[in-house]
CSV table of C-alpha atoms and ligand atoms in Angstrom, one decimal:
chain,number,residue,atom,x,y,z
A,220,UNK,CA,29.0,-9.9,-11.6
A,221,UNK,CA,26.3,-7.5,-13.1
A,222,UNK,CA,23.5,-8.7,-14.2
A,223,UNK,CA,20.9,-7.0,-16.1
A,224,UNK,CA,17.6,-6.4,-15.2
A,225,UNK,CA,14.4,-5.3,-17.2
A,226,UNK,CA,12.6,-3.7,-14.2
A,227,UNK,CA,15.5,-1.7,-13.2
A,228,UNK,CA,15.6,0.4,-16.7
A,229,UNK,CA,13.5,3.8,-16.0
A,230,UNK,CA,9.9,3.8,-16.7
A,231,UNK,CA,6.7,6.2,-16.6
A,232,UNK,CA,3.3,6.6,-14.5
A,233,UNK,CA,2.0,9.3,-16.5
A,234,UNK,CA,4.0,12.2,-16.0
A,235,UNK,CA,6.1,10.9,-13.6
A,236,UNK,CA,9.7,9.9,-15.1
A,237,UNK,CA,10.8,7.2,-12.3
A,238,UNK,CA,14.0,5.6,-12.5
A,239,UNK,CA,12.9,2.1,-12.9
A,240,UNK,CA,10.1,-0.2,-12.7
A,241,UNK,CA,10.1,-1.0,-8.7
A,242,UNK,CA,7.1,0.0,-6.4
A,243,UNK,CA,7.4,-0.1,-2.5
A,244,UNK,CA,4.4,-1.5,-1.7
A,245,UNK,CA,2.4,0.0,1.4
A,246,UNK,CA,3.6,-1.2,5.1
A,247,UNK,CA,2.1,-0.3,8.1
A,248,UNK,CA,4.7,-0.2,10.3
A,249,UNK,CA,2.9,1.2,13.6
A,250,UNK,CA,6.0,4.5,13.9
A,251,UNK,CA,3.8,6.9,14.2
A,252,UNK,CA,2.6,9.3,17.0
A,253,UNK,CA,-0.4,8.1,19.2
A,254,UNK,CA,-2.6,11.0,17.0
A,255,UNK,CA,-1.5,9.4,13.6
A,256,UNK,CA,1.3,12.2,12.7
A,257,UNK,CA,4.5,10.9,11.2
A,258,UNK,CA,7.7,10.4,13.2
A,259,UNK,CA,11.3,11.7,12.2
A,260,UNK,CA,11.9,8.1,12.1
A,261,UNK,CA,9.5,7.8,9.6
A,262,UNK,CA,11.4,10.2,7.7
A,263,UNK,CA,14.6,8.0,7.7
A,264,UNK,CA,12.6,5.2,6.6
A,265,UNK,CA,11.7,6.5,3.7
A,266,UNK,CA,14.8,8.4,2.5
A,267,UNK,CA,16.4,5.2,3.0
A,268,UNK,CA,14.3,3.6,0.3
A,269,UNK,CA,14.4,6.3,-2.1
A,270,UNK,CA,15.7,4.6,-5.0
A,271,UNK,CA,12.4,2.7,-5.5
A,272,UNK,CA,10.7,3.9,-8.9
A,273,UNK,CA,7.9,5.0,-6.4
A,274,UNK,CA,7.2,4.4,-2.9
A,275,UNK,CA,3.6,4.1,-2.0
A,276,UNK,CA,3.3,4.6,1.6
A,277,UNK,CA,1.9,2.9,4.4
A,278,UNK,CA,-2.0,3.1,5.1
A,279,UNK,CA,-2.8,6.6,6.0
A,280,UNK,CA,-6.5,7.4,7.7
A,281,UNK,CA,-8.6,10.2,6.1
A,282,UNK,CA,-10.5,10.5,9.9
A,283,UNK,CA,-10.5,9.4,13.4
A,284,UNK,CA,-12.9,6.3,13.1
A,285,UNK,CA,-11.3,4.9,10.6
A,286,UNK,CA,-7.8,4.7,12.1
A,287,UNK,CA,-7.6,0.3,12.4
A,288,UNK,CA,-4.7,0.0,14.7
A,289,UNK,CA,-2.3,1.9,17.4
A,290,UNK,CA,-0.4,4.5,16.2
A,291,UNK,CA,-0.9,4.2,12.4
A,292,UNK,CA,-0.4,7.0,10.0
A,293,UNK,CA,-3.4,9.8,9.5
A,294,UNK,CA,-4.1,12.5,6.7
A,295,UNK,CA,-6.8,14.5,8.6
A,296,UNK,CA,-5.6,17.3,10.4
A,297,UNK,CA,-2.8,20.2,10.0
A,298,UNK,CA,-0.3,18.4,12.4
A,299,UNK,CA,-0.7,15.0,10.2
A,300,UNK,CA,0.0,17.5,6.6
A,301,UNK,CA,3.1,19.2,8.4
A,302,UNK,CA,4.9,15.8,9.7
A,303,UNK,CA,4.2,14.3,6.3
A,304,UNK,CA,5.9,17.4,4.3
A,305,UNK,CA,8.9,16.7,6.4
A,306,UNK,CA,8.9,12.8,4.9
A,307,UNK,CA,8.5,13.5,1.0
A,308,UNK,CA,10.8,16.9,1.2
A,309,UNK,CA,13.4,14.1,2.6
A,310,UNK,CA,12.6,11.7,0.1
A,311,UNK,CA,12.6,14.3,-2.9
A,312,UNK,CA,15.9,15.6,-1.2
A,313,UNK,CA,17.0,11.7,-1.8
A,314,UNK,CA,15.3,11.4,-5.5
A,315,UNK,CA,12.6,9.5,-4.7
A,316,UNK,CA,8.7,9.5,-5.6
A,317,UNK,CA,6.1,9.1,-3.0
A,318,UNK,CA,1.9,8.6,-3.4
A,319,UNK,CA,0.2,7.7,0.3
A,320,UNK,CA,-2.2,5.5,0.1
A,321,UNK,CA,-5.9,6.2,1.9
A,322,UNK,CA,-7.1,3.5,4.0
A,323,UNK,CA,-10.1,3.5,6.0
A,324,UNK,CA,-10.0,0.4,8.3
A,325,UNK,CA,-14.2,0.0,8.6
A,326,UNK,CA,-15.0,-3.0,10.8
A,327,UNK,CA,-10.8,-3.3,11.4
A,328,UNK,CA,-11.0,-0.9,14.1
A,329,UNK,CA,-11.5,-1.0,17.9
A,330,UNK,CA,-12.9,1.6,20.5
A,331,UNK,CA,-10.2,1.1,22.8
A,332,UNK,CA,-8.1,2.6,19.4
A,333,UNK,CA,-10.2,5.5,18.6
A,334,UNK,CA,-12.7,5.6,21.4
A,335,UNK,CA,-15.8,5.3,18.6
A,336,UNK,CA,-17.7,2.7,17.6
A,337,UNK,CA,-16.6,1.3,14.0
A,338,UNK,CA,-18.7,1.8,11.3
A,339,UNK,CA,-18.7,-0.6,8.0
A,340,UNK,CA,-21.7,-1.2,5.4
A,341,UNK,CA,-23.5,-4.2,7.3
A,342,UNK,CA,-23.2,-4.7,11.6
A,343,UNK,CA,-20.8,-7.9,10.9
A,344,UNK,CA,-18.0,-8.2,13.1
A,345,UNK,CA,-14.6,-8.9,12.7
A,346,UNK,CA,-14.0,-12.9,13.2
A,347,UNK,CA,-10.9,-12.1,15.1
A,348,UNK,CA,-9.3,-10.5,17.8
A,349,UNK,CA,-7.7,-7.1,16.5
A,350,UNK,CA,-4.6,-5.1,17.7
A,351,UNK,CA,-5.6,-2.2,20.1
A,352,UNK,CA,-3.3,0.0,22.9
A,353,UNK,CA,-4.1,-2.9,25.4
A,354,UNK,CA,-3.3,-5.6,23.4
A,355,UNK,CA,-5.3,-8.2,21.5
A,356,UNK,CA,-9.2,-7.6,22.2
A,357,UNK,CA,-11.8,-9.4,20.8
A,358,UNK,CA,-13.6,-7.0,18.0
A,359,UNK,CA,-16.9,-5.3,18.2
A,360,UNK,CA,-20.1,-5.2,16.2
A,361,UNK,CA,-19.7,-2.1,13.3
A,362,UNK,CA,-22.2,0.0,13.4
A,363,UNK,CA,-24.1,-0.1,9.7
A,364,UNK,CA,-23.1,3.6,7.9
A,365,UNK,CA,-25.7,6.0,7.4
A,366,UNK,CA,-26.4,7.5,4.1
A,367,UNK,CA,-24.9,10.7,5.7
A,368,UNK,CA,-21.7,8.8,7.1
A,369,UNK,CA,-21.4,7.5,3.6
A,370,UNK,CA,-21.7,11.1,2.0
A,371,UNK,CA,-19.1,12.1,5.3
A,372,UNK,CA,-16.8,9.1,4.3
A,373,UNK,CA,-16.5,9.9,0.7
A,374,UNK,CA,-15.5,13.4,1.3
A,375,UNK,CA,-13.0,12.6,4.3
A,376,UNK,CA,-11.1,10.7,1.6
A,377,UNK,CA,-11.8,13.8,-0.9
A,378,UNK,CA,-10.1,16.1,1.5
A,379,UNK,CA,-7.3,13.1,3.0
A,380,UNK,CA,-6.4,13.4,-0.7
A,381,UNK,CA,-5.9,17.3,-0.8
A,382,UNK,CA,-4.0,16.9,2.0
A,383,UNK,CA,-1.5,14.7,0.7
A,384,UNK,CA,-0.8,16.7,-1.7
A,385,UNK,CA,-0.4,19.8,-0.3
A,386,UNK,CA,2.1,17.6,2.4
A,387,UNK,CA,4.0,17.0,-1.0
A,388,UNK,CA,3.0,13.8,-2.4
A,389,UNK,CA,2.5,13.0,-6.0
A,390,UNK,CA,-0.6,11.4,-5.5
A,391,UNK,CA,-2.6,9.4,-3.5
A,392,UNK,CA,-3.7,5.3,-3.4
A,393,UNK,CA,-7.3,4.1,-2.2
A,394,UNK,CA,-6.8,1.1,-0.8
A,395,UNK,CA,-9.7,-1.0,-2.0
A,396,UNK,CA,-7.7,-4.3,-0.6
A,397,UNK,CA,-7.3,-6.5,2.1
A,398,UNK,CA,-10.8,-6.2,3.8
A,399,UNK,CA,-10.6,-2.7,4.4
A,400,UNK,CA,-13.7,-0.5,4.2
A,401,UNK,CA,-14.2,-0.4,0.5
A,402,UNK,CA,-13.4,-4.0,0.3
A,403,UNK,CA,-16.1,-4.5,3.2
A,404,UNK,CA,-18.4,-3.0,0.7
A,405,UNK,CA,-17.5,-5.3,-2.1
A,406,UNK,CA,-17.4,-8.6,-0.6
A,407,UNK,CA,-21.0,-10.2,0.2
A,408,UNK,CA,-20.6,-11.2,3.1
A,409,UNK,CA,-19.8,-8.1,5.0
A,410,UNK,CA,-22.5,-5.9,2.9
A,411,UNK,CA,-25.7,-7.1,3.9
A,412,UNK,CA,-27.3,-3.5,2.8
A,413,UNK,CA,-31.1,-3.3,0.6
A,414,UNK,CA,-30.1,0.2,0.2
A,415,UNK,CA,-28.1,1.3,-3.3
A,416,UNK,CA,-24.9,0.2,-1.9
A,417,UNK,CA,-25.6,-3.9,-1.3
A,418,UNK,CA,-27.1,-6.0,-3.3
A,419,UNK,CA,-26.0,-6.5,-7.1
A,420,UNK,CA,-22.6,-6.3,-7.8
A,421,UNK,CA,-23.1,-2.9,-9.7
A,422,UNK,CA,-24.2,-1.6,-6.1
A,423,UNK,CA,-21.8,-3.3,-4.3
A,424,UNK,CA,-18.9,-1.7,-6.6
A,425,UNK,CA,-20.5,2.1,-5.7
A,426,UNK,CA,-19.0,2.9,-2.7
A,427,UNK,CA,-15.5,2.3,-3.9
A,428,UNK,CA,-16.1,3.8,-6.7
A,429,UNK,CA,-17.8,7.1,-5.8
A,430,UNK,CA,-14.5,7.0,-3.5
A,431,UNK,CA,-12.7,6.9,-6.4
A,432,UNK,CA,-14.5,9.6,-8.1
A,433,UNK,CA,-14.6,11.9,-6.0
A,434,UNK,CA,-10.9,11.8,-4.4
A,435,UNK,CA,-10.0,11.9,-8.3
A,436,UNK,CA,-12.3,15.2,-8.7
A,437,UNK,CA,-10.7,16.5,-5.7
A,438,UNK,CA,-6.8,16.0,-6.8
A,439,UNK,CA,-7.2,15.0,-10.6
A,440,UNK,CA,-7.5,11.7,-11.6
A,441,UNK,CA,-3.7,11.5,-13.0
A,442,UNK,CA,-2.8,11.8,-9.2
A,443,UNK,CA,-5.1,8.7,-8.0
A,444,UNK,CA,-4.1,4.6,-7.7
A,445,UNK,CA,-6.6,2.0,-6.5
A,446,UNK,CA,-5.4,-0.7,-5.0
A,447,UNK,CA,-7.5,-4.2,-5.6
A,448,UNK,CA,-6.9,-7.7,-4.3
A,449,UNK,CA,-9.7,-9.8,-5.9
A,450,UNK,CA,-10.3,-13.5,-4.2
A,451,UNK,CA,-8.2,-12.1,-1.1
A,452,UNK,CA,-9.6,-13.4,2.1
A,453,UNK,CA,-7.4,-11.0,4.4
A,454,UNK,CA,-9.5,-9.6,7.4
A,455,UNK,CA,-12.4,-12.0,6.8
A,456,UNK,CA,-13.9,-11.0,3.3
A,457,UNK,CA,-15.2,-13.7,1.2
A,458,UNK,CA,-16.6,-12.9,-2.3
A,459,UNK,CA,-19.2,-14.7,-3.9
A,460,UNK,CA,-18.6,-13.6,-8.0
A,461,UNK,CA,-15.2,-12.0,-8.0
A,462,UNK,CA,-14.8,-12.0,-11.8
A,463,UNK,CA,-18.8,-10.4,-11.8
A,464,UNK,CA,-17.5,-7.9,-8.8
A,465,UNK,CA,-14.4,-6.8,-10.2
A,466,UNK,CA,-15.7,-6.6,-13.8
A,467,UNK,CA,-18.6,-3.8,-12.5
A,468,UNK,CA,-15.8,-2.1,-10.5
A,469,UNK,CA,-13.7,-1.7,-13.9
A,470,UNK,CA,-15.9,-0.9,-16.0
A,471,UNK,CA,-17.5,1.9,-13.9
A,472,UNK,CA,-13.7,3.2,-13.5
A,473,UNK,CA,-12.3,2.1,-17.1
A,474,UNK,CA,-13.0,5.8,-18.5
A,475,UNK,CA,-11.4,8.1,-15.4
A,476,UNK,CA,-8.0,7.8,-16.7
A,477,UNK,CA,-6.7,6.9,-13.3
A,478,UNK,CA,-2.8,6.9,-12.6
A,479,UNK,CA,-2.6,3.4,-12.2
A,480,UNK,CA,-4.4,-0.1,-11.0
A,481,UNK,CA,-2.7,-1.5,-8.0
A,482,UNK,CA,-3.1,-5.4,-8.2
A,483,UNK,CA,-2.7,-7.8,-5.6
A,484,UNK,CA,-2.4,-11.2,-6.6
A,485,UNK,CA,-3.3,-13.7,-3.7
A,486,UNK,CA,-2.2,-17.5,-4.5
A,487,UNK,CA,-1.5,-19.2,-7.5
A,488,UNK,CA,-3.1,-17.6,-11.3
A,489,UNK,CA,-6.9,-18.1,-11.2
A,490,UNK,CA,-7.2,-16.5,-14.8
A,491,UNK,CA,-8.9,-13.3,-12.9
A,492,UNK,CA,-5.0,-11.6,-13.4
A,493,UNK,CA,-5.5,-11.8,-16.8
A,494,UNK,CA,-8.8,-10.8,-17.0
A,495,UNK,CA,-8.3,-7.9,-15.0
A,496,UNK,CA,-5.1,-6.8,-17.4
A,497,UNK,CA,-7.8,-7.3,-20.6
A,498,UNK,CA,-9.9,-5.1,-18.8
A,499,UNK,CA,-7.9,-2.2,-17.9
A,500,UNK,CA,-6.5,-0.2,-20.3
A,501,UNK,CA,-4.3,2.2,-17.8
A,502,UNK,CA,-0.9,1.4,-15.9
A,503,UNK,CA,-1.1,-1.5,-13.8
A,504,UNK,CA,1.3,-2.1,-10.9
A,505,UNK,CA,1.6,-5.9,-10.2
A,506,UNK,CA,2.3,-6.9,-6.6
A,507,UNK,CA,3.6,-10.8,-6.9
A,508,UNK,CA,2.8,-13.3,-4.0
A,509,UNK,CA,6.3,-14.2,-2.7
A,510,UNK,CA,7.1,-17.2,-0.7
A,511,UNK,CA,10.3,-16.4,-1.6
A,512,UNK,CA,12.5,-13.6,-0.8
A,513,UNK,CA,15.9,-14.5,-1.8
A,514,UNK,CA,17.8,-12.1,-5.1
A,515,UNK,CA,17.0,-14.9,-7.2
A,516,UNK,CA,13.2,-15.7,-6.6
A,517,UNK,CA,12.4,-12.2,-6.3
A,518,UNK,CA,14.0,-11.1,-9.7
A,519,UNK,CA,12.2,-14.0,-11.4
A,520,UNK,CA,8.6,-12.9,-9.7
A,521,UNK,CA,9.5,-9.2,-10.7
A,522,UNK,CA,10.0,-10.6,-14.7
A,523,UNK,CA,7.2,-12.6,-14.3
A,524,UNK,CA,4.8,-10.1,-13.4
A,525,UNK,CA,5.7,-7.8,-16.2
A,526,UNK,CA,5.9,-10.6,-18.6
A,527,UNK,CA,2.0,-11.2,-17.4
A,528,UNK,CA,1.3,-7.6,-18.6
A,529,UNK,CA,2.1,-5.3,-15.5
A,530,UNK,CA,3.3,-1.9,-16.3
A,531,UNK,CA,5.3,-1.9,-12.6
A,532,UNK,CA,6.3,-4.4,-10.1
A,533,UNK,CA,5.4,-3.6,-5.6
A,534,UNK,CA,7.1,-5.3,-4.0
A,535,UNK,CA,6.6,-5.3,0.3
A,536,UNK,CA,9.4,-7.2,2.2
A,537,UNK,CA,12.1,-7.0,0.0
A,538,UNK,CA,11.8,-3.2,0.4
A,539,UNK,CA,11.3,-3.7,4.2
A,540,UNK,CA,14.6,-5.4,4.8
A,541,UNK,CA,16.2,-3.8,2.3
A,542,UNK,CA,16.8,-0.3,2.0
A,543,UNK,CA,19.0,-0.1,-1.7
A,544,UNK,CA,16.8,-2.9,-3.0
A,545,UNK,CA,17.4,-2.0,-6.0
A,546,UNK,CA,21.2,-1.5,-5.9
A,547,UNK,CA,21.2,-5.6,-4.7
A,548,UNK,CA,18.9,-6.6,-7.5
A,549,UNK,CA,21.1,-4.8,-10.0
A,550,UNK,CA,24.0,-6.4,-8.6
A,551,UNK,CA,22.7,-10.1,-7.8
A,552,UNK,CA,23.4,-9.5,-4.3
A,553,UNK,CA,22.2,-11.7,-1.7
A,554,UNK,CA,19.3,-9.7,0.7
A,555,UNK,CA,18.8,-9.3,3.7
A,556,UNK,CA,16.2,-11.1,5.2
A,557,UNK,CA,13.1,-9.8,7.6
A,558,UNK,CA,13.8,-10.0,10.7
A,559,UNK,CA,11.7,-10.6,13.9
A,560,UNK,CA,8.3,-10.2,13.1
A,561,UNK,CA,7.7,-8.2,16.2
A,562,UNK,CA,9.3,-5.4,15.0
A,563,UNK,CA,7.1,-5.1,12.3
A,564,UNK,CA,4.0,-3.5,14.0
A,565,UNK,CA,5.8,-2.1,17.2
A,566,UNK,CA,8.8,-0.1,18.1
A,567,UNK,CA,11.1,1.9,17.2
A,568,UNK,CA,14.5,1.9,15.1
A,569,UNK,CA,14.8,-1.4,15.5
A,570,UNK,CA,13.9,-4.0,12.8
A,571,UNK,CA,13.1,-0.5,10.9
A,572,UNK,CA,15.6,2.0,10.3
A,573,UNK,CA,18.5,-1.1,11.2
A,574,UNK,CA,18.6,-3.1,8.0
A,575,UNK,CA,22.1,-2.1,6.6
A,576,UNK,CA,22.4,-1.5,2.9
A,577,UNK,CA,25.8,-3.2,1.7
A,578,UNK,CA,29.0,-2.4,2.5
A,579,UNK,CA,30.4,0.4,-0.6
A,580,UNK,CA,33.4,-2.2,-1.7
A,581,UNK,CA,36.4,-0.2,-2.4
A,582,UNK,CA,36.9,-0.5,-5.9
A,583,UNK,CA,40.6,-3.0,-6.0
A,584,UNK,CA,43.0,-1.3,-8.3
A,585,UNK,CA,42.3,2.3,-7.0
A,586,UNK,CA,42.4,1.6,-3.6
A,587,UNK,CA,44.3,-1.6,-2.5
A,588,UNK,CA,48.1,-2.3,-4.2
A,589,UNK,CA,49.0,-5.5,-6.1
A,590,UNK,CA,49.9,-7.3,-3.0
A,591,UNK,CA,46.8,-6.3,-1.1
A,592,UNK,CA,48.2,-3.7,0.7
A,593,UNK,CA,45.5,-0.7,1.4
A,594,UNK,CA,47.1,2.8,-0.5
A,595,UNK,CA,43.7,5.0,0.3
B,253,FMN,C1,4.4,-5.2,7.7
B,253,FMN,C2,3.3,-5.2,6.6
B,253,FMN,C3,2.5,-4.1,6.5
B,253,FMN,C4,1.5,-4.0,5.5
B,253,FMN,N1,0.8,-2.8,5.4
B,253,FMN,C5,-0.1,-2.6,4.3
B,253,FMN,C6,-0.8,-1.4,4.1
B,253,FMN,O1,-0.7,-0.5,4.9
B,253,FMN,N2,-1.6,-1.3,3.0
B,253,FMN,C7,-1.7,-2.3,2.1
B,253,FMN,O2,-2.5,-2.2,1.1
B,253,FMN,N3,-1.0,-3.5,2.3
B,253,FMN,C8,-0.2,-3.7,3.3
B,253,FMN,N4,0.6,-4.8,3.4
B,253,FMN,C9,0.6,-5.7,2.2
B,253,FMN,C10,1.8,-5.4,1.3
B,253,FMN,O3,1.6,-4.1,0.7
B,253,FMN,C11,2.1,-6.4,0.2
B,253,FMN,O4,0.9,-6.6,-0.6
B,253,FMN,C12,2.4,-7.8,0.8
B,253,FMN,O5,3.5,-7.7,1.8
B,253,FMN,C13,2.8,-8.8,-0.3
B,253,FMN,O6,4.0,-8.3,-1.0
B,253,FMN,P1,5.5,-8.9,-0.7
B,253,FMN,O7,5.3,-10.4,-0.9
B,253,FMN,O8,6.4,-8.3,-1.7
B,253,FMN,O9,5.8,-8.6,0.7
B,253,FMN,C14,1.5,-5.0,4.5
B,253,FMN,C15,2.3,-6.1,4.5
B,253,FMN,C16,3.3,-6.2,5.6
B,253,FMN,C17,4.2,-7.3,5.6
């Protein structure tokens, strides 16, 4: 019962060959040592889920204040290149392609984490409580960044980004997303600055864009993603203009030749997806909104989002639960499902390196007689 699938024919992000059109979107997955350096665990993970086109992994932090919760990934000191190496030499070994995406949490971040204030563009707290090693704590007033700890930020994430790829990665992500520091700087309501990084929405854009710039000058710009997701609402940002925002974020990047646009579509089509796609010349890598993760709704959001103009599908949760992914949705096989959300964030093997890929069926007339009987 094959079936055949568009996104599982081989494709190209510049000039990477990858076997098909599937992303492994990045998942913070909370395995890593208390100092942020990758786990052998880690390193099963990931060869596990090898036969993605590319994996992007998990939210890695370019220094010490940005690190948003317990034992998350970082890229900032020899330790953190050395335990990465051992990840992408397992998942080369395996076939795979890896990038790591750069996250700098901002105003996600807690002192009981990393034992320093957090710093974000404007002193606006966090409307929630937030993850730490003693549980759920209320969050604390930012501190506003500096023009120096702006200049320092920017070249944290210049030199996260040589790091990762001496550690062996093809590239790097900034994650521009989800309410983490660059988003911070591009929603309104956390950037409160007069300075010439608030204000307009050519001045709200510049932080994440001299980020961009600058880890692209460091590594080449054929080696650097952004991730976006316009209109998201994730850790408390609320834009006022996102068609103005994310138009003056483009068109300041349009002419880098990055390696790709990482989009994150949040709720149903607003007309901003398409806008974005007429905007941006480049690869874009599509990452649907499922509320649906059985084989059947997940092939038809993965052919929708390349009929929508995507270049490349991410997908998060199938991956998660599934380590040959792609093997089931060339088949039609059923997937697993994610288990216990507990596991997500905390732990170790289990609800991590425990989802089993299928069974290898023996193949009936070389292995089992006429009458069923088993012959090897
Ligand atoms: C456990 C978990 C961890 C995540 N960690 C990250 C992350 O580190 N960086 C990021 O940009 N998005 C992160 N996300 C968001 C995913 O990359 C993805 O956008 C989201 O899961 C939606 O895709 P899906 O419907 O295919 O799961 C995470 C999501 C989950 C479920």
């Amino acid at each position: 019962m094959t079936q055949t699938t568009d996104f599982l024919t081989p494709a190209r992000l510049g000039r990477l060959a990858l076997a098909n059109h599937l992303v492994m979107a990045p998942l913070t997955r909370n395995r890593a040592e208390a100092d942020g350096t990758p786990t052998p665990l880690m390193t099963t993970h990931y060869a596990q889920r090898a036969s993605a086109g590319l994996i992007i992994a998990e939210g890695s932090t370019p220094n010490a204040v940005g690190q948003t919760y317990p034992n998350i990934t970082a890229i900032h000191t020899d330790r953190h290149t050395d335990g990465w190496r051992q990840v992408t030499d397992a998942v080369r070994a395996a076939g795979g392609r890896m990038f790591l995406q750069l996250q700098h949490g901002g105003r996600v971040s807690h002192p009981a984490t990393t034992g320093l204030t957090p710093l974000a563009p404007s002193p606006v707290p966090l409307p929630e409580t937030i993850f730490t090693p003693g549980g759920h704590r209320p969050a604390v007033a930012p501190r506003e960044m500096t023009a120096d700890d702006v200049r320092a930020t920017i070249a944290d994430f210049a030199a996260a980004a040589r790091r990762a790829v001496d550690a062996g990665f093809e590239g790097v992500e900034v994650h521009s997303a989800n309410g983490m520091l660059l988003h911070q700087f591009l929603a309104d309501n956390t950037n409160r600055r007069t300075d010439a990084y608030g204000g307009s929405v050519e001045r709200r854009v510049r932080f994440a864009a001299e980020v961009t710039e600058a880890v692209a000058d460091a590594i080449g710009a054929d080696r650097v993603g952004l991730r976006i997701s316009p209109a998201s609402t994730v850790n408390g940002v609320l834009e006022d203009d996102t068609d103005g925002l994310y138009a003056a974020l483009l068109a300041r990047l349009k002419g880098l030749d990055l390696a790709y646009l990482h989009l994150v579509r949040s709720g149903p089509e607003t007309g901003w997806y398409r806008r974005i796609r007429a905007d941006w010349p480049g690869t874009l890598i599509g990452n649907p909104d499922l509320t649906d993760l059985t084989t059947e709704a997940v092939t038809r959001a993965a052919r929708e989002m390349l009929a929508a103009g995507a270049d490349l599908v991410a997908l998060g949760r199938p991956f998660l639960a599934n380590p040959d992914l792609v093997e089931r949705l060339r088949l039609g096989a059923p997937l697993n499902p994610v288990r216990d959300r507990y596991f997500m964030y905390v732990g170790g093997a289990d609800g991590y390196n425990d989802y089993p890929a299928l069974a290898t069926q023996p193949s009936s007339d070389s292995i089992v007689a006429w009458d069923g009987a088993r012959v090897a």
